[in-house]
Amino acid sequence: MDEIIEEIKKFNKERNWGKFHTPDNLAKSISIESAELLECFQWNGEDYNKQDVYEELADVFTYCFQMAITLDVNPKEIILNKLEKTKKKYPVEKSKGVSTKYDKL
């Protein structure tokens, strides 16, 4: 993960793009790229172009990492913290094999 973050920082520094990476711009970019990922499945969720999916997924990840860089947070730390909260919302004994929202378990 550290290597990815350093490569993203280097890429953006070389292009002087830091001034564009405000939290609101990055949130918009994450949403836009997520929509492009979703578009890969728009008309057929079974017969999709995997390379297109990989590229759009990479764009989503890149903007998410860029947001973490901008906010000066550790992605691993915030993901693991959130996962712990989610584990409490969805205990295995109540949620295994079902997609019910936590407040309806």
mmCIF file of C-alpha atoms in Angstrom:
data_model
loop_
_atom_site.group_PDB
_atom_site.id
_atom_site.type_symbol
_atom_site.label_atom_id
_atom_site.label_comp_id
_atom_site.label_asym_id
_atom_site.label_seq_id
_atom_site.Cartn_x
_atom_site.Cartn_y
_atom_site.Cartn_z
ATOM 1 C CA MET A 1 0.000 0.000 0.000
ATOM 2 C CA ASP A 2 2.864 2.385 0.768
ATOM 3 C CA GLU A 3 4.288 1.862 -2.717
ATOM 4 C CA ILE A 4 0.955 2.735 -4.315
ATOM 5 C CA ILE A 5 0.624 5.889 -2.241
ATOM 6 C CA GLU A 6 4.146 6.999 -3.096
ATOM 7 C CA GLU A 7 3.555 6.398 -6.820
ATOM 8 C CA ILE A 8 0.334 8.433 -6.722
ATOM 9 C CA LYS A 9 2.101 11.259 -4.881
ATOM 10 C CA LYS A 10 4.931 11.232 -7.428
ATOM 11 C CA PHE A 11 2.544 11.155 -10.387
ATOM 12 C CA ASN A 12 0.594 14.143 -9.083
ATOM 13 C CA LYS A 13 3.654 16.120 -8.023
ATOM 14 C CA GLU A 14 5.221 15.762 -11.481
ATOM 15 C CA ARG A 15 2.072 17.283 -12.971
ATOM 16 C CA ASN A 16 1.487 19.908 -10.263
ATOM 17 C CA TRP A 17 -2.029 18.611 -9.727
ATOM 18 C CA GLY A 18 -2.128 18.998 -5.946
ATOM 19 C CA LYS A 19 -4.033 22.276 -6.254
ATOM 20 C CA PHE A 20 -6.954 20.357 -7.789
ATOM 21 C CA HIS A 21 -7.084 17.693 -5.089
ATOM 22 C CA THR A 22 -9.452 19.289 -2.626
ATOM 23 C CA PRO A 23 -11.670 16.914 -0.658
ATOM 24 C CA ASP A 24 -14.775 18.040 -2.537
ATOM 25 C CA ASN A 25 -13.147 17.614 -5.963
ATOM 26 C CA LEU A 26 -11.875 14.186 -4.992
ATOM 27 C CA ALA A 27 -15.274 13.110 -3.648
ATOM 28 C CA LYS A 28 -16.810 14.175 -6.957
ATOM 29 C CA SER A 29 -14.133 12.284 -8.880
ATOM 30 C CA ILE A 30 -14.703 9.120 -6.817
ATOM 31 C CA SER A 31 -18.411 9.329 -7.585
ATOM 32 C CA ILE A 32 -17.815 9.933 -11.296
ATOM 33 C CA GLU A 33 -15.371 7.035 -11.586
ATOM 34 C CA SER A 34 -17.737 4.790 -9.608
ATOM 35 C CA ALA A 35 -20.462 5.609 -12.114
ATOM 36 C CA GLU A 36 -18.089 4.697 -14.947
ATOM 37 C CA LEU A 37 -17.424 1.378 -13.207
ATOM 38 C CA LEU A 38 -21.152 0.787 -12.906
ATOM 39 C CA GLU A 39 -21.564 1.630 -16.586
ATOM 40 C CA CYS A 40 -19.485 -1.444 -17.422
ATOM 41 C CA PHE A 41 -22.451 -3.524 -16.229
ATOM 42 C CA GLN A 42 -25.222 -1.267 -17.516
ATOM 43 C CA TRP A 43 -26.874 -3.559 -20.030
ATOM 44 C CA ASN A 44 -25.465 -6.928 -19.168
ATOM 45 C CA GLY A 45 -24.150 -7.900 -15.764
ATOM 46 C CA GLU A 46 -22.885 -11.256 -16.989
ATOM 47 C CA ASP A 47 -21.141 -10.391 -20.258
ATOM 48 C CA TYR A 48 -18.879 -7.453 -19.469
ATOM 49 C CA ASN A 49 -15.412 -6.407 -20.551
ATOM 50 C CA LYS A 50 -13.109 -7.351 -17.675
ATOM 51 C CA GLN A 51 -10.331 -5.012 -18.819
ATOM 52 C CA ASP A 52 -12.731 -2.055 -18.741
ATOM 53 C CA VAL A 53 -13.845 -3.087 -15.247
ATOM 54 C CA TYR A 54 -10.224 -3.342 -14.061
ATOM 55 C CA GLU A 55 -9.386 0.098 -15.420
ATOM 56 C CA GLU A 56 -12.425 1.787 -13.891
ATOM 57 C CA LEU A 57 -11.837 0.007 -10.583
ATOM 58 C CA ALA A 58 -8.235 1.237 -10.651
ATOM 59 C CA ASP A 59 -9.507 4.792 -11.203
ATOM 60 C CA VAL A 60 -11.823 4.485 -8.189
ATOM 61 C CA PHE A 61 -8.988 3.136 -6.023
ATOM 62 C CA THR A 62 -6.616 5.853 -7.219
ATOM 63 C CA TYR A 63 -9.011 8.650 -6.306
ATOM 64 C CA CYS A 64 -9.738 7.001 -2.951
ATOM 65 C CA PHE A 65 -6.027 6.817 -2.189
ATOM 66 C CA GLN A 66 -5.657 10.424 -3.334
ATOM 67 C CA MET A 67 -8.410 11.418 -0.900
ATOM 68 C CA ALA A 68 -6.564 9.644 1.909
ATOM 69 C CA ILE A 69 -3.362 11.468 0.929
ATOM 70 C CA THR A 70 -5.157 14.820 0.892
ATOM 71 C CA LEU A 71 -6.814 14.174 4.260
ATOM 72 C CA ASP A 72 -3.543 12.809 5.662
ATOM 73 C CA VAL A 73 -5.097 9.575 6.866
ATOM 74 C CA ASN A 74 -3.791 6.034 6.671
ATOM 75 C CA PRO A 75 -6.060 3.972 4.369
ATOM 76 C CA LYS A 76 -5.234 0.707 6.113
ATOM 77 C CA GLU A 77 -6.066 2.179 9.515
ATOM 78 C CA ILE A 78 -9.404 3.686 8.518
ATOM 79 C CA ILE A 79 -10.449 0.561 6.600
ATOM 80 C CA LEU A 80 -9.642 -1.724 9.542
ATOM 81 C CA ASN A 81 -11.409 0.635 11.987
ATOM 82 C CA LYS A 82 -14.514 0.683 9.821
ATOM 83 C CA LEU A 83 -14.399 -3.088 9.400
ATOM 84 C CA GLU A 84 -14.456 -3.483 13.204
ATOM 85 C CA LYS A 85 -17.577 -1.296 13.410
ATOM 86 C CA THR A 86 -19.189 -3.247 10.582
ATOM 87 C CA LYS A 87 -18.438 -6.560 12.306
ATOM 88 C CA LYS A 88 -20.451 -5.341 15.297
ATOM 89 C CA LYS A 89 -23.362 -4.300 13.075
ATOM 90 C CA TYR A 90 -23.321 -7.633 11.255
ATOM 91 C CA PRO A 91 -22.479 -10.412 13.715
ATOM 92 C CA VAL A 92 -21.817 -13.709 11.952
ATOM 93 C CA GLU A 93 -24.564 -15.550 13.810
ATOM 94 C CA LYS A 94 -27.203 -13.102 12.494
ATOM 95 C CA SER A 95 -25.860 -12.117 9.102
ATOM 96 C CA LYS A 96 -24.227 -15.213 7.622
ATOM 97 C CA GLY A 97 -25.658 -15.910 4.197
ATOM 98 C CA VAL A 98 -28.224 -13.090 4.250
ATOM 99 C CA SER A 99 -28.200 -9.591 2.809
ATOM 100 C CA THR A 100 -30.542 -8.057 5.373
ATOM 101 C CA LYS A 101 -29.585 -4.568 6.527
ATOM 102 C CA TYR A 102 -28.148 -4.465 10.050
ATOM 103 C CA ASP A 103 -31.131 -2.667 11.568
ATOM 104 C CA LYS A 104 -33.445 -5.449 10.379
ATOM 105 C CA LEU A 105 -31.401 -8.417 11.630
#
